[in-house]
Coordinates of C-alpha atoms in Angstrom, one line a residue:
M211 CA 118.3 115.3 84.3
K212 CA 118.6 111.7 85.5
N213 CA 115.7 109.8 86.7
F214 CA 116.9 109.6 90.4
E215 CA 117.6 113.3 90.5
K216 CA 113.9 113.9 90.1
L217 CA 113.5 112.3 93.5
D218 CA 114.1 115.7 95.0
K219 CA 111.1 117.1 93.2
M220 CA 107.7 116.6 94.7
L221 CA 104.2 116.9 93.4
W222 CA 101.1 117.5 95.5
Q223 CA 97.9 115.7 95.0
A224 CA 94.8 115.9 97.0
L225 CA 92.4 113.0 96.6
S226 CA 88.9 113.4 97.8
S227 CA 86.3 110.8 98.4
D228 CA 82.6 111.3 97.7
N229 CA 82.0 110.1 101.3
E230 CA 83.5 112.5 103.7
P231 CA 85.3 110.9 106.6
D232 CA 84.9 112.2 110.1
D233 CA 87.0 115.1 111.5
S234 CA 89.2 112.6 113.4
L235 CA 90.3 111.0 110.2
N236 CA 90.7 114.3 108.5
R237 CA 93.0 115.5 111.2
K238 CA 95.1 112.4 111.0
I239 CA 95.4 112.7 107.3
I240 CA 96.3 116.3 107.3
N241 CA 98.7 116.1 110.3
K242 CA 100.3 112.8 109.7
I243 CA 101.2 112.9 106.1
G244 CA 104.8 112.8 105.4
E245 CA 107.0 112.5 102.4
R246 CA 110.6 112.9 101.6
N247 CA 109.9 116.5 100.8
R248 CA 106.7 117.1 102.5
M249 CA 103.8 119.3 101.3
R250 CA 101.4 119.9 104.1
G251 CA 97.8 121.0 104.1
T252 CA 96.3 123.0 107.0
N253 CA 92.9 124.4 107.8
K254 CA 92.6 126.9 110.6
R255 CA 89.0 126.2 111.5
R256 CA 88.1 122.9 110.1
L257 CA 90.4 120.2 108.8
S258 CA 88.1 118.8 106.2
V259 CA 89.9 117.4 103.3
S260 CA 89.4 113.8 102.6
A261 CA 93.0 113.0 101.8
M262 CA 96.1 114.7 100.6
V263 CA 99.3 112.9 99.6
A264 CA 102.5 114.1 98.0
I265 CA 103.4 112.0 95.2
L266 CA 106.5 111.6 93.2
I267 CA 106.4 110.7 89.6
V268 CA 109.6 109.4 88.0
A269 CA 109.8 108.9 84.3
T270 CA 112.2 106.2 83.3
S271 CA 114.2 105.4 80.2
I272 CA 116.2 102.4 81.3
S273 CA 117.0 99.7 78.7
A274 CA 113.9 97.9 77.4
F275 CA 112.9 94.6 79.0
A276 CA 110.6 92.2 77.3
A277 CA 107.0 93.2 78.0
W278 CA 106.1 89.9 79.7
K279 CA 109.0 90.1 82.2
L280 CA 108.5 92.1 85.3
L281 CA 111.4 94.0 86.7
T282 CA 112.8 92.7 89.9
P283 CA 112.5 94.7 93.2
R284 CA 116.2 95.3 93.0
E285 CA 115.8 96.7 89.4
I286 CA 112.9 98.9 90.4
A287 CA 114.9 100.5 93.3
E288 CA 117.9 100.9 91.0
N289 CA 115.8 102.7 88.5
L290 CA 114.7 105.1 91.1
G291 CA 118.4 105.7 92.0
D292 CA 118.2 104.0 95.4
K293 CA 121.2 101.7 95.5
G294 CA 120.8 101.1 99.2
L295 CA 117.2 99.9 98.8
A296 CA 118.3 97.7 95.8
I297 CA 120.8 95.9 98.0
A298 CA 118.3 95.5 100.7
F299 CA 115.9 93.7 98.3
D300 CA 118.6 91.3 97.6
G301 CA 119.3 90.7 101.3
E302 CA 118.2 87.9 103.7
G303 CA 115.6 90.2 105.3
A304 CA 113.7 90.8 102.1
V305 CA 110.4 88.8 101.6
S306 CA 109.5 87.7 98.1
I307 CA 105.8 87.5 97.6
N308 CA 104.8 87.7 94.0
Q309 CA 101.0 87.5 94.5
T310 CA 98.6 88.8 92.0
Q311 CA 95.0 90.1 92.3
T312 CA 92.8 91.1 89.4
I313 CA 90.5 94.0 90.3
G314 CA 88.3 95.4 87.6
D315 CA 90.5 96.2 84.6
Y316 CA 93.8 96.0 86.5
K317 CA 96.2 93.2 87.4
I318 CA 98.0 94.1 90.6
T319 CA 101.1 92.1 91.8
L320 CA 102.7 92.5 95.3
M321 CA 106.3 91.6 94.5
G322 CA 108.1 91.9 97.8
I323 CA 108.7 93.8 101.0
V324 CA 111.7 94.6 103.1
S325 CA 112.2 96.5 106.4
G326 CA 115.1 97.9 108.2
K327 CA 117.0 100.9 109.5
E328 CA 118.7 103.3 107.0
I329 CA 118.4 100.8 104.1
S330 CA 117.3 103.5 101.7
D331 CA 119.5 106.2 100.2
F332 CA 116.7 108.7 100.6
K333 CA 115.9 109.6 104.2
H334 CA 112.4 110.3 105.2
S335 CA 111.8 113.0 107.8
A336 CA 109.9 110.5 110.1
E337 CA 113.1 108.4 110.5
E338 CA 114.2 110.8 113.2
I339 CA 111.4 109.5 115.3
F340 CA 110.8 106.1 113.8
P341 CA 114.2 105.0 112.4
N342 CA 113.0 101.7 111.0
R343 CA 111.1 101.8 107.7
T344 CA 109.2 99.3 105.5
Y345 CA 109.3 99.3 101.7
S346 CA 107.0 97.3 99.4
V347 CA 107.2 96.9 95.7
L348 CA 104.2 96.5 93.3
A349 CA 103.6 96.1 89.7
I350 CA 100.3 97.3 88.1
S351 CA 99.2 96.4 84.6
R352 CA 95.9 96.3 82.5
V353 CA 94.2 93.0 82.1
D354 CA 93.7 93.5 78.4
G355 CA 97.4 94.3 77.8
T356 CA 96.8 97.9 77.0
P357 CA 100.0 99.8 78.3
M358 CA 99.6 101.9 81.3
P359 CA 100.0 105.6 80.3
H360 CA 103.3 107.3 80.6
P361 CA 103.4 110.2 83.0
L362 CA 103.7 112.6 80.0
D363 CA 100.4 111.1 78.6
P364 CA 97.4 113.3 79.4
A365 CA 95.6 110.0 80.3
Y366 CA 97.9 109.5 83.2
D367 CA 96.3 112.3 85.1
E368 CA 92.9 110.3 85.0
M369 CA 94.5 107.3 86.7
S370 CA 95.4 107.2 90.4
F371 CA 96.5 104.5 92.8
L372 CA 97.2 104.6 96.6
V373 CA 99.1 101.9 98.4
S374 CA 98.6 101.5 102.1
P375 CA 99.6 99.2 104.9
F376 CA 96.9 97.9 107.3
I377 CA 97.4 96.3 110.7
K378 CA 95.0 93.5 111.8
G379 CA 93.1 94.6 114.9
Q380 CA 93.4 98.4 114.0
H381 CA 90.8 100.1 112.0
P382 CA 92.3 101.1 108.7
K383 CA 90.8 104.6 108.9
D384 CA 93.1 105.1 111.8
F385 CA 96.3 103.4 110.7
N386 CA 97.1 103.7 107.0
I387 CA 99.6 105.3 104.6
F388 CA 98.8 108.7 105.8
T389 CA 99.0 108.2 109.6
M390 CA 102.0 105.9 109.3
N391 CA 104.2 108.5 107.6
G392 CA 104.0 107.0 104.2
A393 CA 105.5 108.0 100.9
G394 CA 105.5 106.6 97.3
S395 CA 107.4 106.7 94.2
W396 CA 106.7 105.1 90.8
F397 CA 107.4 104.9 87.1
V398 CA 106.0 103.2 84.0
E399 CA 108.2 100.9 81.9
D400 CA 107.0 98.8 79.0
G401 CA 103.4 99.6 79.8
I402 CA 103.7 98.4 83.4
M403 CA 103.5 100.7 86.4
Y404 CA 106.0 100.0 89.2
R405 CA 105.6 101.4 92.6
I406 CA 107.5 101.5 95.8
M407 CA 105.5 102.3 98.9
E408 CA 107.3 103.2 102.1
C409 CA 106.1 103.8 105.7
D410 CA 107.0 103.4 109.3
D411 CA 108.1 99.8 110.1
I412 CA 105.2 97.4 110.0
E413 CA 107.3 94.3 110.6
V414 CA 106.9 94.9 114.3
F415 CA 103.2 93.9 113.8
A416 CA 104.0 90.6 112.1
D417 CA 102.7 88.7 115.1
R418 CA 99.2 90.4 114.7
G419 CA 98.8 90.2 111.0
L420 CA 99.4 92.7 108.2
Y421 CA 97.9 93.7 104.9
I422 CA 98.9 95.8 101.8
A423 CA 95.9 97.6 100.2
V424 CA 95.8 99.1 96.8
M425 CA 93.1 101.7 96.1
D426 CA 92.2 104.1 93.3
E427 CA 90.7 106.5 95.8
F428 CA 91.2 107.1 99.5
D429 CA 87.9 105.8 100.4
I430 CA 88.7 103.3 103.1
I431 CA 85.3 103.4 104.9
N432 CA 83.5 102.1 101.8
S433 CA 86.2 100.0 100.0
Y434 CA 87.1 97.8 103.0
K435 CA 85.4 96.2 105.9
F436 CA 86.7 96.0 109.5
N437 CA 85.6 93.3 111.9
K438 CA 85.7 94.8 115.3
E439 CA 85.5 91.4 117.0
T440 CA 88.2 89.6 115.1
G441 CA 90.2 92.6 113.9
E442 CA 90.3 91.2 110.4
I443 CA 90.1 93.5 107.5
S444 CA 88.6 92.4 104.2
R445 CA 87.7 93.8 100.8
N446 CA 84.2 95.1 100.3
T447 CA 83.3 93.1 97.2
A448 CA 80.4 95.5 96.4
Y449 CA 82.7 98.4 96.1
K450 CA 82.9 99.6 92.5
G451 CA 86.5 100.9 92.4
I452 CA 89.9 99.3 93.0
N453 CA 90.3 97.8 96.4
A454 CA 93.0 95.0 96.3
L455 CA 94.1 93.6 99.6
F456 CA 97.0 91.3 100.3
D457 CA 97.8 89.3 103.3
L458 CA 101.4 89.8 104.1
P459 CA 103.3 86.4 104.6
I460 CA 105.7 87.8 107.2
D461 CA 107.2 85.5 109.8
P462 CA 105.1 86.1 113.0
S463 CA 108.4 85.7 115.1
K464 CA 109.5 89.1 113.6
G465 CA 106.7 90.8 115.5
N466 CA 107.1 92.6 118.8
Y467 CA 103.8 93.2 120.5
D468 CA 105.2 95.7 123.1
E469 CA 107.0 97.7 120.5
G470 CA 103.9 97.7 118.3
E471 CA 101.7 98.9 121.1
K472 CA 104.2 101.6 121.9
Y473 CA 104.1 102.8 118.3
I474 CA 100.2 102.8 118.3
Q475 CA 100.1 104.8 121.5
T476 CA 102.6 107.3 120.1
L477 CA 100.5 108.0 117.0
L478 CA 97.4 108.3 119.1
R479 CA 99.0 110.8 121.5
D480 CA 100.6 112.8 118.7
D481 CA 97.2 113.1 117.0
E482 CA 95.6 114.5 120.2
E483 CA 98.4 117.1 120.6
V484 CA 98.3 118.2 116.9
S485 CA 94.5 118.6 117.0
D486 CA 95.0 121.4 119.6
E487 CA 97.7 123.2 117.6
E488 CA 96.9 126.7 116.7
L489 CA 97.7 127.4 113.1
P490 CA 98.8 130.9 112.1
E491 CA 96.4 133.4 110.4
I492 CA 96.9 133.3 106.6
E493 CA 97.9 137.0 106.6
D494 CA 100.7 136.3 109.0
L495 CA 101.8 133.3 107.0
L496 CA 102.1 135.3 103.8
K497 CA 103.7 138.3 105.3
D498 CA 107.2 137.5 104.2
A499 CA 106.2 135.4 101.1
V500 CA 106.2 136.5 97.5
L501 CA 103.4 135.7 95.2
I502 CA 104.5 133.9 91.9
P503 CA 102.5 135.7 89.2
E504 CA 102.5 132.9 86.7
S505 CA 101.0 130.6 89.5
V506 CA 97.8 132.5 89.7
Q507 CA 94.9 130.6 88.2
K508 CA 91.1 130.8 88.2
V509 CA 89.6 127.4 88.5
V510 CA 86.1 126.1 88.1
P511 CA 84.7 123.1 90.0
D512 CA 83.6 120.1 88.0
K513 CA 80.1 118.4 88.5
D514 CA 81.5 116.7 91.5
G515 CA 82.8 119.9 93.1
M516 CA 86.4 119.1 92.5
I517 CA 89.0 121.6 91.2
D518 CA 92.2 120.9 89.5
Y519 CA 95.3 123.1 89.7
Y520 CA 98.6 122.6 87.9
F521 CA 101.6 124.8 88.3
A522 CA 105.1 123.9 87.2
E523 CA 105.5 120.4 88.7
H524 CA 102.8 120.8 91.2
K525 CA 99.4 119.1 90.8
L526 CA 96.5 119.5 93.2
K527 CA 93.0 118.1 93.1
A528 CA 90.6 119.1 95.9
D529 CA 87.0 119.1 96.9
I530 CA 85.7 122.7 97.0
K531 CA 83.7 121.9 100.1
S532 CA 86.9 121.1 101.9
L533 CA 88.2 124.6 101.1
F534 CA 85.3 126.9 101.7
E535 CA 82.3 127.0 103.9
E536 CA 79.0 127.7 102.2
G537 CA 78.9 131.4 101.2
Q538 CA 82.5 132.0 102.4
V539 CA 84.5 134.7 100.4
G540 CA 88.1 135.8 100.7
F541 CA 90.9 133.5 101.6
S542 CA 90.2 130.0 102.5
D543 CA 91.4 128.7 105.9
S544 CA 92.9 125.8 104.1
R545 CA 96.4 126.0 102.6
F546 CA 99.1 123.6 101.4
M547 CA 102.7 124.1 102.4
D548 CA 106.1 122.6 101.9
D549 CA 109.5 124.0 102.8
G550 CA 109.3 126.8 100.3
N551 CA 105.8 127.1 98.8
I552 CA 102.5 128.0 100.2
L553 CA 99.3 127.3 98.0
V554 CA 96.3 129.3 99.0
F555 CA 92.7 129.8 97.7
S556 CA 90.4 132.7 97.6
R557 CA 86.8 133.2 96.4
D558 CA 85.2 136.5 95.4
D559 CA 81.6 137.7 95.7
D560 CA 80.8 136.3 92.3
G561 CA 82.0 132.8 93.4
V562 CA 85.1 132.9 91.3
I563 CA 87.8 130.7 92.9
T564 CA 91.5 131.7 92.5
V565 CA 94.4 129.5 93.4
M566 CA 97.9 130.9 93.8
T567 CA 101.3 130.0 95.1
Y568 CA 103.5 132.1 97.4
R569 CA 107.1 131.4 97.9
K570 CA 109.4 132.3 100.9

């Protein structure tokens, strides 16, 4: 299978923070997340997962480049099989940035960004509503030169990054990679991780100010500071994890205040509508679905209350508190879904948790 053919295969990953965000943020995360092939999480009573993001891992085997030489944004897009985006990164509308920040053990380089309509070969479902998209390219390496682990390396699962746009004047907990229909793809080559982050068009906010954030956990409340008076967003230098933050040098004349305001109001309105949505009972949801026997696994929470679930190409990490109320047994009201799979959780009287996948 070629690298770009793997673009049709999605993984799930739920990332949870030690600091639980409020229900409003939870609802936005759950209801707004979007990927090329979306996996969606729902909770009938209480939408209380800290974050969930579908991710795509693409292993690469292109010709070797010298370790000291970063691939170009065009080469990165080409390696992901996206010829259209590769051409866009060579176009006049692309912005070359090449700014590097060293946070902890990692060196993070924001290489470039480009925005436009239908410039990628891979259409995101959100394009039907917001046709213009923004794509940014980053490279992440270790300061000491140790290669980043390959996706097939077990150490890869212990490492996670999340790239998100922020808008000056808007609290990042409300407008981020999840609420702005984001997605991501990446690969490791010559010990360097290359990532492409995409989201709804942010160029429209160029007149206000924009940021690209890189986190190791979705812990926006603690990793960044928001100044309500100036609207500026900054790193929390006391934060122990990864919290890089780049000011985007985009020409302010590319912004459109009215269009930006219209977008903001649309997201806020959609959030209110979705919050009132009635989700189906799990018994009704599974009525026409078939349990995949090999998917059934009993899981044990770690010391932080997190459970890990792996099945085929799917990977899930979730906070047990987000799945079950205290003392709750039977099916959880939380479930994760994509077009063909439904991931559900149950807990018996002895506290044993079982995770299983149904397929329609």
